[in-house]
XYZ file of N, CA, C and O in Angstrom:
832
model
N 0.844 -1.196 0.000
C 0.000 0.000 0.000
C 0.876 1.241 0.000
O 1.811 1.348 0.780
N 0.572 2.171 -0.896
C 1.334 3.413 -0.883
C 0.416 4.599 -1.177
O -0.694 4.442 -1.700
N 0.887 5.784 -0.815
C 0.133 7.020 -0.996
C 0.968 7.993 -1.823
O 2.193 8.051 -1.680
N 0.294 8.758 -2.682
C 0.988 9.779 -3.450
C 0.248 11.101 -3.358
O -0.936 11.154 -3.022
N 0.944 12.192 -3.672
C 0.384 13.531 -3.486
C -0.828 13.784 -4.382
O -0.818 13.455 -5.571
N -1.868 14.351 -3.797
C -2.976 14.878 -4.595
C -2.483 16.115 -5.335
O -1.682 16.891 -4.803
N -2.965 16.315 -6.546
C -2.549 17.472 -7.338
C -3.692 18.432 -7.630
O -3.455 19.524 -8.142
N -4.921 18.049 -7.306
C -6.059 18.940 -7.524
C -7.162 18.593 -6.536
O -7.139 17.525 -5.888
N -8.130 19.476 -6.425
C -9.263 19.221 -5.537
C -10.071 18.016 -5.992
O -10.754 17.378 -5.185
N -9.999 17.673 -7.276
C -10.723 16.516 -7.787
C -10.216 15.209 -7.201
O -10.902 14.182 -7.254
N -8.997 15.233 -6.661
C -8.429 14.027 -6.057
C -9.009 13.734 -4.677
O -8.793 12.649 -4.128
N -9.712 14.703 -4.116
C -10.209 14.569 -2.734
C -11.719 14.363 -2.773
O -12.470 15.260 -3.137
N -12.141 13.172 -2.424
C -13.550 12.806 -2.497
C -13.958 12.097 -1.211
O -13.107 11.600 -0.460
N -15.241 12.040 -0.965
C -15.742 11.386 0.238
C -15.535 9.880 0.164
O -15.612 9.272 -0.900
N -15.254 9.298 1.327
C -15.155 7.857 1.421
C -13.795 7.277 1.104
O -13.622 6.056 1.144
N -12.810 8.123 0.817
C -11.465 7.653 0.509
C -10.533 7.936 1.687
O -10.852 8.712 2.579
N -9.360 7.320 1.666
C -8.405 7.500 2.759
C -7.243 8.385 2.317
O -6.772 8.280 1.175
N -6.782 9.226 3.248
C -5.764 10.230 2.937
C -4.790 10.387 4.101
O -5.075 10.014 5.245
N -3.640 10.975 3.791
C -2.693 11.432 4.792
C -2.604 12.949 4.679
O -2.667 13.501 3.573
N -2.443 13.641 5.795
C -2.254 15.094 5.813
C -0.818 15.343 6.245
O -0.442 15.039 7.381
N -0.011 15.888 5.340
C 1.439 15.930 5.524
C 1.954 17.342 5.299
O 1.450 18.077 4.438
N 2.967 17.724 6.078
C 3.679 18.969 5.804
C 5.153 18.633 5.619
O 5.701 17.768 6.306
N 5.777 19.305 4.651
C 7.175 19.000 4.342
C 7.856 20.235 3.771
O 7.241 21.014 3.039
N 9.125 20.391 4.115
C 9.928 21.438 3.493
C 10.977 20.835 2.552
O 11.917 21.506 2.138
N 10.790 19.557 2.235
C 11.728 18.848 1.368
C 12.802 18.104 2.135
O 13.468 17.225 1.590
N 12.963 18.456 3.398
C 13.968 17.784 4.239
C 13.318 17.062 5.416
O 13.701 15.952 5.749
N 12.364 17.713 6.051
C 11.637 17.136 7.177
C 10.178 16.942 6.775
O 9.601 17.783 6.083
N 9.591 15.837 7.233
C 8.228 15.495 6.842
C 7.445 15.077 8.087
O 7.888 14.210 8.845
N 6.276 15.687 8.279
C 5.445 15.388 9.436
C 4.003 15.171 8.973
O 3.558 15.773 7.997
N 3.290 14.308 9.691
C 1.901 14.028 9.337
C 1.005 14.157 10.547
O 1.414 13.901 11.687
N -0.226 14.556 10.292
C -1.244 14.644 11.334
C -1.708 13.242 11.670
O -1.997 12.443 10.782
N -1.757 12.932 12.966
C -2.116 11.574 13.348
C -3.083 11.577 14.524
O -3.199 12.562 15.254
N -3.753 10.448 14.716
C -4.789 10.333 15.747
C -4.214 9.738 17.022
O -4.406 8.573 17.325
N -3.474 10.532 17.757
C -2.999 10.105 19.062
C -2.801 11.327 19.948
O -3.132 12.443 19.561
N -2.262 11.130 21.140
C -2.137 12.233 22.092
C -1.288 13.370 21.542
O -1.614 14.548 21.705
N -0.171 13.017 20.901
C 0.610 14.008 20.165
C 0.126 13.931 18.727
O 0.363 12.949 18.036
N -0.551 14.968 18.265
C -1.247 14.841 16.985
C -0.353 15.017 15.767
O -0.829 15.057 14.635
N 0.962 15.093 15.972
C 1.888 15.175 14.851
C 3.083 14.281 15.079
O 3.475 14.022 16.212
N 3.639 13.783 13.994
C 4.803 12.908 14.121
C 5.533 12.860 12.788
O 4.928 13.033 11.725
N 6.840 12.615 12.857
C 7.625 12.474 11.629
C 7.149 11.258 10.850
O 6.724 10.252 11.414
N 7.226 11.360 9.517
C 6.817 10.260 8.652
C 7.871 10.113 7.561
O 8.534 11.091 7.182
N 8.053 8.909 7.080
C 9.071 8.643 6.065
C 8.515 8.869 4.672
O 7.478 8.311 4.309
N 9.204 9.699 3.896
C 8.828 9.947 2.504
C 9.919 9.373 1.610
O 11.099 9.589 1.837
N 9.518 8.629 0.596
C 10.477 8.029 -0.327
C 11.066 9.098 -1.248
O 10.559 10.223 -1.346
N 12.123 8.749 -1.962
C 12.781 9.698 -2.872
C 11.858 10.137 -4.002
O 12.023 11.223 -4.561
N 10.854 9.307 -4.344
C 9.889 9.668 -5.389
C 8.675 10.389 -4.805
O 7.661 10.552 -5.479
N 8.769 10.816 -3.542
C 7.734 11.559 -2.821
C 6.515 10.726 -2.460
O 5.501 11.261 -2.019
N 6.603 9.422 -2.632
C 5.524 8.543 -2.186
C 5.736 8.168 -0.721
O 6.849 8.219 -0.202
N 4.640 7.810 -0.065
C 4.692 7.328 1.312
C 4.149 5.907 1.314
O 3.013 5.665 0.890
N 4.980 4.979 1.755
C 4.623 3.568 1.685
C 4.321 3.003 3.076
O 5.006 3.287 4.043
N 3.257 2.219 3.122
C 2.862 1.507 4.344
C 2.844 2.384 5.603
O 3.488 2.071 6.606
N 2.101 3.510 5.587
C 2.060 4.362 6.787
C 1.360 3.667 7.936
O 0.496 2.809 7.733
N 1.739 4.041 9.158
C 1.055 3.531 10.335
C -0.423 3.919 10.276
O -0.786 4.987 9.757
N -1.282 3.060 10.790
C -2.729 3.296 10.714
C -3.156 4.603 11.371
O -4.180 5.190 10.993
N -2.384 5.077 12.352
C -2.761 6.307 13.048
C -2.645 7.543 12.167
O -3.160 8.612 12.504
N -1.961 7.441 11.015
C -1.827 8.574 10.096
C -2.967 8.644 9.066
O -3.086 9.617 8.339
N -3.760 7.611 8.978
C -4.712 7.461 7.873
C -6.083 8.021 8.258
O -6.672 7.637 9.270
N -6.586 8.929 7.404
C -7.876 9.584 7.643
C -8.847 9.256 6.514
O -8.481 9.285 5.344
N -10.090 8.990 6.891
C -11.151 8.749 5.908
C -12.067 9.966 5.860
O -12.447 10.505 6.903
N -12.403 10.409 4.661
C -13.230 11.607 4.483
C -14.712 11.260 4.414
O -15.106 10.216 3.897
N -15.512 12.164 4.938
C -16.957 12.157 4.691
C -17.352 13.572 4.319
O -16.782 14.540 4.822
N -18.299 13.697 3.406
C -18.604 14.993 2.806
C -19.416 15.896 3.732
O -20.304 15.431 4.463
N -19.097 17.199 3.687
C -19.922 18.195 4.342
C -21.044 18.625 3.404
O -21.192 18.095 2.303
N -21.814 19.612 3.810
C -22.961 20.052 3.012
C -22.560 21.002 1.889
O -23.330 21.215 0.957
N -21.344 21.574 1.956
C -20.888 22.518 0.939
C -19.747 21.919 0.133
O -19.070 20.983 0.575
N -19.507 22.488 -1.043
C -18.438 22.011 -1.904
C -17.082 22.124 -1.223
O -16.803 23.112 -0.532
N -16.252 21.097 -1.388
C -14.877 21.065 -0.864
C -14.813 21.064 0.658
O -13.794 21.441 1.237
N -15.875 20.659 1.323
C -15.854 20.533 2.788
C -15.931 19.058 3.169
O -16.697 18.283 2.577
N -15.144 18.693 4.182
C -15.060 17.294 4.589
C -14.862 17.178 6.100
O -14.291 18.061 6.738
N -15.311 16.069 6.619
C -14.920 15.631 7.957
C -13.827 14.582 7.778
O -13.851 13.787 6.837
N -12.857 14.586 8.688
C -11.785 13.600 8.653
C -11.899 12.704 9.879
O -11.905 13.187 11.008
N -11.985 11.407 9.651
C -12.128 10.458 10.749
C -11.066 9.370 10.650
O -10.746 8.893 9.566
N -10.520 8.999 11.813
C -9.562 7.914 11.887
C -10.150 6.842 12.800
O -9.906 6.832 14.001
N -10.960 5.984 12.222
C -11.619 4.978 13.047
C -12.622 5.635 13.974
O -13.691 6.072 13.553
N -12.270 5.791 15.231
C -13.196 6.370 16.215
C -12.897 7.829 16.518
O -13.600 8.434 17.327
N -11.865 8.413 15.891
C -11.483 9.782 16.212
C -11.584 10.690 14.991
O -11.320 10.274 13.870
N -11.968 11.952 15.243
C -12.055 12.943 14.176
C -11.170 14.144 14.484
O -10.850 14.422 15.644
N -10.767 14.890 13.456
C -9.967 16.105 13.648
C -10.894 17.206 14.151
O -11.894 17.537 13.508
N -10.559 17.792 15.301
C -11.504 18.673 15.985
C -10.820 19.909 16.563
O -9.712 19.839 17.110
N -11.502 21.043 16.416
C -11.146 22.272 17.124
C -12.386 22.744 17.866
O -13.493 22.778 17.313
N -12.222 23.112 19.113
C -13.339 23.500 19.971
C -14.088 24.697 19.391
O -13.530 25.791 19.265
N -15.340 24.492 19.061
C -16.166 25.550 18.462
C -16.399 26.711 19.424
O -16.544 27.864 19.006
N -16.427 26.420 20.717
C -16.792 27.435 21.700
C -15.609 28.264 22.190
O -15.794 29.350 22.742
N -14.407 27.754 22.002
C -13.226 28.473 22.475
C -12.652 29.291 21.314
O -11.971 28.763 20.439
N -12.927 30.561 21.301
C -12.583 31.418 20.163
C -11.094 31.741 20.087
O -10.605 32.188 19.053
N -10.366 31.534 21.178
C -8.949 31.912 21.185
C -8.001 30.714 21.163
O -6.824 30.869 20.881
N -8.509 29.537 21.448
C -7.638 28.365 21.531
C -7.143 27.928 20.151
O -7.903 27.913 19.169
N -5.876 27.572 20.077
C -5.303 27.020 18.840
C -5.207 25.498 18.900
O -4.728 24.869 17.952
N -5.669 24.906 20.001
C -5.512 23.464 20.203
C -6.338 22.669 19.194
O -7.541 22.869 19.035
N -5.647 21.780 18.509
C -6.280 20.876 17.552
C -6.201 19.478 18.149
O -5.121 19.012 18.513
N -7.331 18.813 18.287
C -7.340 17.497 18.919
C -7.901 16.446 17.959
O -8.539 16.766 16.957
N -7.630 15.212 18.312
C -8.252 14.081 17.625
C -9.244 13.502 18.621
O -8.869 12.777 19.538
N -10.500 13.847 18.439
C -11.518 13.636 19.452
C -12.353 12.397 19.134
O -12.725 12.168 17.981
N -12.660 11.624 20.172
C -13.406 10.383 19.969
C -14.906 10.605 19.834
O -15.623 9.710 19.384
N -15.394 11.773 20.217
C -16.839 12.025 20.163
C -17.221 13.195 19.256
O -18.383 13.314 18.882
N -16.247 14.064 18.907
C -16.554 15.242 18.110
C -15.588 15.368 16.939
O -14.447 14.916 17.013
N -16.056 15.989 15.874
C -15.172 16.295 14.748
C -15.651 17.585 14.082
O -16.852 17.883 14.070
N -14.704 18.352 13.577
C -15.026 19.622 12.939
C -15.116 19.444 11.427
O -14.542 18.506 10.854
N -15.832 20.372 10.785
C -15.911 20.391 9.333
C -14.757 21.225 8.797
O -14.458 22.309 9.311
N -14.094 20.727 7.733
C -12.920 21.404 7.186
C -13.098 21.695 5.704
O -13.582 20.851 4.948
N -12.706 22.910 5.332
C -12.773 23.363 3.937
C -11.375 23.264 3.318
O -10.391 23.710 3.910
N -11.294 22.686 2.139
C -9.998 22.488 1.475
C -9.910 23.377 0.247
O -10.803 23.386 -0.610
N -8.822 24.138 0.150
C -8.580 24.971 -1.032
C -7.177 24.693 -1.555
O -6.261 24.377 -0.801
N -7.017 24.814 -2.851
C -5.724 24.548 -3.492
C -4.868 25.808 -3.440
O -5.334 26.906 -3.736
N -3.602 25.645 -3.058
C -2.678 26.772 -3.065
C -2.027 26.894 -4.438
O -1.658 25.887 -5.048
N -1.872 28.111 -4.955
C -1.287 28.283 -6.282
C 0.193 27.902 -6.313
O 0.881 27.957 -5.295
N 0.658 27.495 -7.479
C 2.073 27.250 -7.769
C 2.656 26.020 -7.079
O 3.852 25.769 -7.183
N 1.865 25.250 -6.372
C 2.366 24.060 -5.700
C 1.295 22.967 -5.761
O 0.171 23.206 -6.197
N 1.649 21.770 -5.283
C 0.659 20.706 -5.110
C 0.079 20.721 -3.700
O -0.510 19.732 -3.264
N 0.245 21.818 -2.996
C -0.179 21.889 -1.606
C -1.579 22.499 -1.473
O -2.110 23.120 -2.397
N -2.151 22.323 -0.285
C -3.506 22.774 0.006
C -3.524 23.536 1.334
O -2.620 23.406 2.159
N -4.580 24.306 1.502
C -4.856 24.963 2.781
C -6.138 24.347 3.318
O -7.128 24.213 2.592
N -6.113 23.948 4.591
C -7.290 23.328 5.212
C -7.782 24.252 6.316
O -7.070 24.499 7.296
N -8.987 24.766 6.136
C -9.542 25.740 7.062
C -10.857 25.237 7.664
O -11.574 24.439 7.049
N -11.167 25.735 8.831
C -12.346 25.269 9.552
C -13.631 25.879 8.992
O -13.744 27.105 8.872
N -14.551 25.028 8.602
C -15.905 25.393 8.157
C -15.957 26.059 6.787
O -16.793 25.726 5.952
N -15.093 27.033 6.541
C -15.149 27.767 5.275
C -13.759 28.305 4.946
O -12.799 28.102 5.696
N -13.660 29.021 3.844
C -12.347 29.463 3.347
C -11.643 30.431 4.278
O -10.412 30.525 4.295
N -12.381 31.154 5.102
C -11.774 32.165 5.971
C -11.633 31.709 7.422
O -11.279 32.496 8.290
N -11.901 30.443 7.690
C -11.826 29.946 9.055
C -10.403 29.657 9.514
O -9.423 29.886 8.784
N -10.270 29.191 10.731
C -8.953 28.802 11.250
C -8.326 27.747 10.353
O -9.021 26.877 9.821
N -7.007 27.810 10.208
C -6.318 26.876 9.321
C -5.434 25.915 10.119
O -4.885 26.259 11.167
N -5.326 24.701 9.597
C -4.441 23.709 10.207
C -3.008 24.002 9.786
O -2.722 24.180 8.605
N -2.104 24.040 10.760
C -0.707 24.346 10.464
C 0.212 23.596 11.415
O -0.198 23.104 12.473
N 1.471 23.534 11.010
C 2.505 22.904 11.831
C 2.898 23.834 12.972
O 3.049 25.034 12.780
N 3.040 23.274 14.176
C 3.513 24.052 15.324
C 4.917 23.614 15.723
O 5.824 24.426 15.873
N 5.094 22.310 15.887
C 6.411 21.746 16.176
C 6.385 20.275 15.797
O 5.385 19.786 15.245
N 7.448 19.548 16.091
C 7.589 18.161 15.633
C 6.492 17.238 16.149
O 6.234 16.189 15.555
N 5.838 17.621 17.237
C 4.796 16.768 17.807
C 3.393 17.344 17.687
O 2.439 16.713 18.157
N 3.262 18.516 17.080
C 1.990 19.226 17.195
C 1.568 19.943 15.916
O 2.351 20.678 15.309
N 0.313 19.726 15.524
C -0.377 20.587 14.566
C -1.394 21.410 15.361
O -1.903 20.971 16.387
N -1.692 22.620 14.874
C -2.598 23.504 15.596
C -3.559 24.180 14.612
O -3.406 24.077 13.392
N -4.564 24.871 15.157
C -5.546 25.591 14.346
C -5.391 27.088 14.634
O -5.787 27.564 15.697
N -4.805 27.806 13.678
C -4.506 29.226 13.869
C -5.530 30.102 13.147
O -6.043 29.743 12.083
N -5.773 31.278 13.738
C -6.700 32.235 13.125
C -5.991 33.195 12.187
O -6.575 33.657 11.198
N -4.725 33.510 12.468
C -3.979 34.475 11.655
C -2.540 34.001 11.477
O -2.085 33.076 12.149
N -1.827 34.664 10.573
C -0.403 34.415 10.414
C -0.048 33.285 9.477
O 1.061 32.754 9.533
N -0.984 32.911 8.594
C -0.705 31.811 7.664
C 0.578 32.077 6.880
O 0.800 33.163 6.357
N 1.417 31.036 6.789
C 2.681 31.169 6.069
C 2.860 29.990 5.122
O 2.752 28.830 5.535
N 3.118 30.303 3.851
C 3.386 29.268 2.859
C 4.899 29.121 2.730
O 5.552 29.868 2.000
N 5.457 28.175 3.435
C 6.898 27.977 3.437
C 7.416 27.460 2.097
O 8.602 27.563 1.802
N 6.518 26.901 1.277
C 6.946 26.352 -0.018
C 7.291 27.461 -1.014
O 8.329 27.410 -1.679
N 6.449 28.460 -1.119
C 6.730 29.549 -2.056
C 7.805 30.493 -1.525
O 8.463 31.187 -2.309
N 7.989 30.500 -0.210
C 9.016 31.358 0.384
C 10.361 30.643 0.526
O 11.343 31.234 0.967
N 10.380 29.340 0.158
C 11.609 28.538 0.246
C 12.218 28.583 1.647
O 13.422 28.796 1.820
N 11.378 28.397 2.629
C 11.816 28.432 4.017
C 11.663 27.052 4.668
O 10.944 26.187 4.181
N 12.352 26.866 5.796
C 12.151 25.666 6.585
C 10.826 25.753 7.334
O 10.207 26.820 7.416
N 10.407 24.641 7.899
C 9.184 24.633 8.691
C 9.357 25.418 9.982
O 10.398 25.347 10.625
N 8.346 26.187 10.331
C 8.287 26.796 11.647
C 6.823 27.047 11.983
O 5.939 26.815 11.154
N 6.561 27.493 13.187
C 5.180 27.650 13.642
C 4.355 28.502 12.673
O 4.800 29.539 12.209
N 3.159 27.995 12.339
C 2.182 28.598 11.435
C 2.463 28.320 9.967
O 1.817 28.901 9.089
N 3.415 27.435 9.663
C 3.546 26.949 8.283
C 2.303 26.128 7.964
O 2.013 25.144 8.643
N 1.561 26.536 6.928
C 0.258 25.917 6.703
C 0.025 25.352 5.319
O -1.104 25.001 4.987
N 1.080 25.244 4.501
C 0.936 24.634 3.173
C 1.038 23.123 3.342
O 2.116 22.580 3.579
N -0.083 22.434 3.218
C -0.166 21.012 3.520
C -0.294 20.190 2.250
O -1.010 20.561 1.316
N 0.401 19.059 2.239
C 0.193 18.075 1.181
C -0.880 17.098 1.653
O -0.908 16.695 2.823
N -1.750 16.725 0.743
C -2.731 15.684 1.020
C -2.381 14.491 0.137
O -2.269 14.620 -1.079
N -2.173 13.366 0.764
C -1.768 12.156 0.051
C -2.949 11.207 -0.087
O -3.677 10.962 0.877
N -3.146 10.662 -1.274
C -4.242 9.727 -1.523
C -3.709 8.307 -1.656
O -2.593 8.077 -2.114
N -4.545 7.369 -1.242
C -4.172 5.966 -1.313
C -4.218 5.482 -2.757
O -5.155 5.771 -3.492
N -3.194 4.757 -3.145
C -3.105 4.210 -4.493
C -3.089 2.690 -4.417
O -2.513 2.105 -3.503
N -3.737 2.072 -5.386
C -3.656 0.619 -5.456
C -2.346 0.230 -6.117
O -1.763 1.001 -6.892
N -1.847 -0.928 -5.808
C -0.591 -1.392 -6.387
C -0.729 -1.664 -7.866
O -1.836 -1.796 -8.405
N 0.391 -1.739 -8.585
C 0.348 -1.968 -10.031
C -0.139 -3.372 -10.359
O 0.039 -4.315 -9.581
N -0.799 -3.481 -11.491
C -1.233 -4.778 -11.977
C -0.187 -5.321 -12.936
O 0.188 -4.649 -13.902
N 0.295 -6.501 -12.664
C 1.305 -7.113 -13.512
C 0.646 -8.091 -14.460
O -0.156 -8.921 -14.060
N 0.960 -7.955 -15.722
C 0.408 -8.852 -16.721
C 1.501 -9.250 -17.686
O 2.219 -8.409 -18.224
N 1.649 -10.537 -17.898
C 2.685 -10.997 -18.809
C 2.321 -12.355 -19.364
O 1.466 -13.061 -18.821
N 2.915 -12.688 -20.468
C 2.752 -14.024 -21.026
C 4.129 -14.552 -21.398
O 5.013 -13.796 -21.798
N 4.312 -15.838 -21.243
C 5.594 -16.464 -21.529
C 5.359 -17.619 -22.483
O 4.546 -18.506 -22.206
N 6.054 -17.571 -23.611
C 5.901 -18.654 -24.579
C 6.903 -19.775 -24.340
O 6.647 -20.937 -24.640
N 8.065 -19.410 -23.777
C 9.048 -20.436 -23.458
C 10.006 -19.898 -22.418
O 10.196 -18.686 -22.300
N 10.560 -20.783 -21.637
C 11.541 -20.418 -20.636
C 12.808 -21.218 -20.868
O 12.764 -22.437 -21.037
N 13.910 -20.509 -20.921
C 15.188 -21.166 -21.167
C 16.001 -21.151 -19.883
O 16.703 -20.189 -19.587
N 15.859 -22.159 -19.065
C 16.653 -22.254 -17.865
C 16.842 -23.721 -17.493
O 16.105 -24.596 -17.947
N 17.801 -23.930 -16.664
C 18.040 -25.280 -16.165
C 17.338 -25.401 -14.821
O 17.652 -24.686 -13.882
N 16.390 -26.282 -14.731
C 15.617 -26.441 -13.511
C 16.305 -27.403 -12.571
O 17.089 -28.255 -12.982
N 16.036 -27.227 -11.298
C 16.553 -28.175 -10.327
C 15.687 -29.421 -10.351
O 14.465 -29.349 -10.406
N 16.321 -30.549 -10.322
C 15.588 -31.810 -10.435
C 15.498 -32.485 -9.083
O 16.486 -32.673 -8.389
N 14.288 -32.788 -8.702
C 14.056 -33.548 -7.480
C 13.175 -34.729 -7.862
O 11.968 -34.579 -8.051
N 13.790 -35.877 -8.023
C 13.039 -37.013 -8.541
C 12.603 -36.713 -9.965
O 13.415 -36.348 -10.815
N 11.327 -36.791 -10.207
C 10.783 -36.470 -11.525
C 10.095 -35.107 -11.553
O 9.359 -34.797 -12.474
N 10.318 -34.279 -10.506
C 9.690 -32.963 -10.439
C 10.723 -31.872 -10.691
O 11.913 -32.041 -10.425
N 10.256 -30.720 -11.201
C 11.135 -29.604 -11.538
C 10.558 -28.329 -10.927
O 9.361 -28.082 -11.007
N 11.419 -27.519 -10.327
C 10.983 -26.274 -9.708
C 11.922 -25.142 -10.105
O 13.143 -25.311 -10.128
N 11.335 -23.978 -10.415
C 12.125 -22.798 -10.737
C 11.397 -21.570 -10.202
O 10.196 -21.407 -10.418
N 12.110 -20.694 -9.496
C 11.514 -19.473 -8.960
C 12.006 -18.263 -9.727
O 13.182 -18.169 -10.085
N 11.107 -17.305 -9.992
C 11.431 -16.058 -10.687
C 11.049 -14.911 -9.759
O 9.923 -14.846 -9.265
N 11.964 -14.011 -9.503
C 11.714 -12.875 -8.632
C 11.319 -11.657 -9.464
O 11.968 -11.330 -10.446
N 10.238 -10.973 -9.047
C 9.748 -9.790 -9.752
C 9.803 -8.605 -8.798
O 9.340 -8.685 -7.660
N 10.367 -7.498 -9.248
C 10.385 -6.282 -8.440
C 10.145 -5.084 -9.351
O 10.322 -5.158 -10.559
N 9.700 -3.974 -8.762
C 9.431 -2.782 -9.552
C 9.357 -1.554 -8.676
O 9.251 -1.656 -7.448
N 9.362 -0.366 -9.288
C 9.429 0.893 -8.543
C 8.237 1.082 -7.620
O 8.369 1.603 -6.517
N 7.036 0.670 -8.042
C 5.841 0.898 -7.240
C 5.361 -0.342 -6.509
O 4.262 -0.363 -5.976
N 6.188 -1.395 -6.486
C 5.847 -2.564 -5.712
C 6.297 -2.343 -4.272
O 7.405 -1.897 -4.027
N 5.419 -2.649 -3.341
C 5.766 -2.495 -1.941
C 6.844 -3.507 -1.553
O 7.735 -3.237 -0.780
N 6.765 -4.691 -2.113
C 7.788 -5.697 -1.888
C 7.890 -6.560 -3.135
O 6.982 -6.575 -3.971
N 8.979 -7.242 -3.273
C 9.162 -8.084 -4.443
C 8.238 -9.291 -4.367
O 7.763 -9.676 -3.310
N 7.969 -9.878 -5.517
C 7.105 -11.052 -5.583
C 7.894 -12.202 -6.196
O 8.782 -11.996 -7.022
N 7.572 -13.399 -5.773
C 8.242 -14.581 -6.294
C 7.224 -15.515 -6.904
O 6.192 -15.825 -6.292
N 7.504 -15.945 -8.127
C 6.649 -16.915 -8.811
C 7.425 -18.229 -8.894
O 8.576 -18.252 -9.310
N 6.798 -19.296 -8.483
C 7.422 -20.613 -8.564
C 6.714 -21.434 -9.625
O 5.487 -21.552 -9.632
N 7.510 -21.958 -10.554
C 6.988 -22.796 -11.631
C 7.381 -24.232 -11.341
O 8.565 -24.521 -11.107
N 6.415 -25.093 -11.347
C 6.669 -26.507 -11.049
C 6.184 -27.376 -12.207
O 5.255 -27.014 -12.927
N 6.833 -28.482 -12.360
C 6.414 -29.404 -13.415
C 6.916 -30.807 -13.151
O 7.746 -31.041 -12.289
N 6.377 -31.726 -13.871
C 6.794 -33.131 -13.758
C 7.027 -33.694 -15.138
O 6.489 -33.217 -16.148
N 7.823 -34.741 -15.197
C 8.025 -35.434 -16.467
C 6.695 -35.954 -16.990
O 5.821 -36.408 -16.235
N 6.541 -35.830 -18.308
C 5.331 -36.349 -18.912
C 5.315 -37.871 -18.830
O 6.365 -38.511 -18.837
């Protein structure tokens, strides 16, 4: 299982699973459903994320307006207290979840995620263990070519991709098989850039 960056709002639909990631090209952090709502995550050289821990994976459900979603991780949702107008605390709550509006940031594959509507509080990086919901001070570290710091809010959204389908036909095989009695066995190893792990095919046969 692997995830790759969404490139447009059309990639984000209800009922699919996603990762919410911030990166400056050197350090990579993802929003997760635990006490510390942020944690470092491994990004491959091709910018894909392979086999993420389940706590990083969010499933979307649609809000009533275009480009609005709820994010749920099993029993927890991404939540900011509606009644506390000054708090920046973003939690993964087992009983409550907030509605989030997603907009595409220009010149990058990144997005801005804001509460309820386009002008609401935005989700941003605070430190290595924390994402927060800020009302002001949004900073796009990608267009400014800066490292991550508090209020960096240009987020990558990663979508789940199915593995590649392998299809091949073989008319003949030219190899020397190992002989065990009257049976023959030969293994062929298959690997590829988007395979999570290599696959082995074993061909067996017997004397006619």
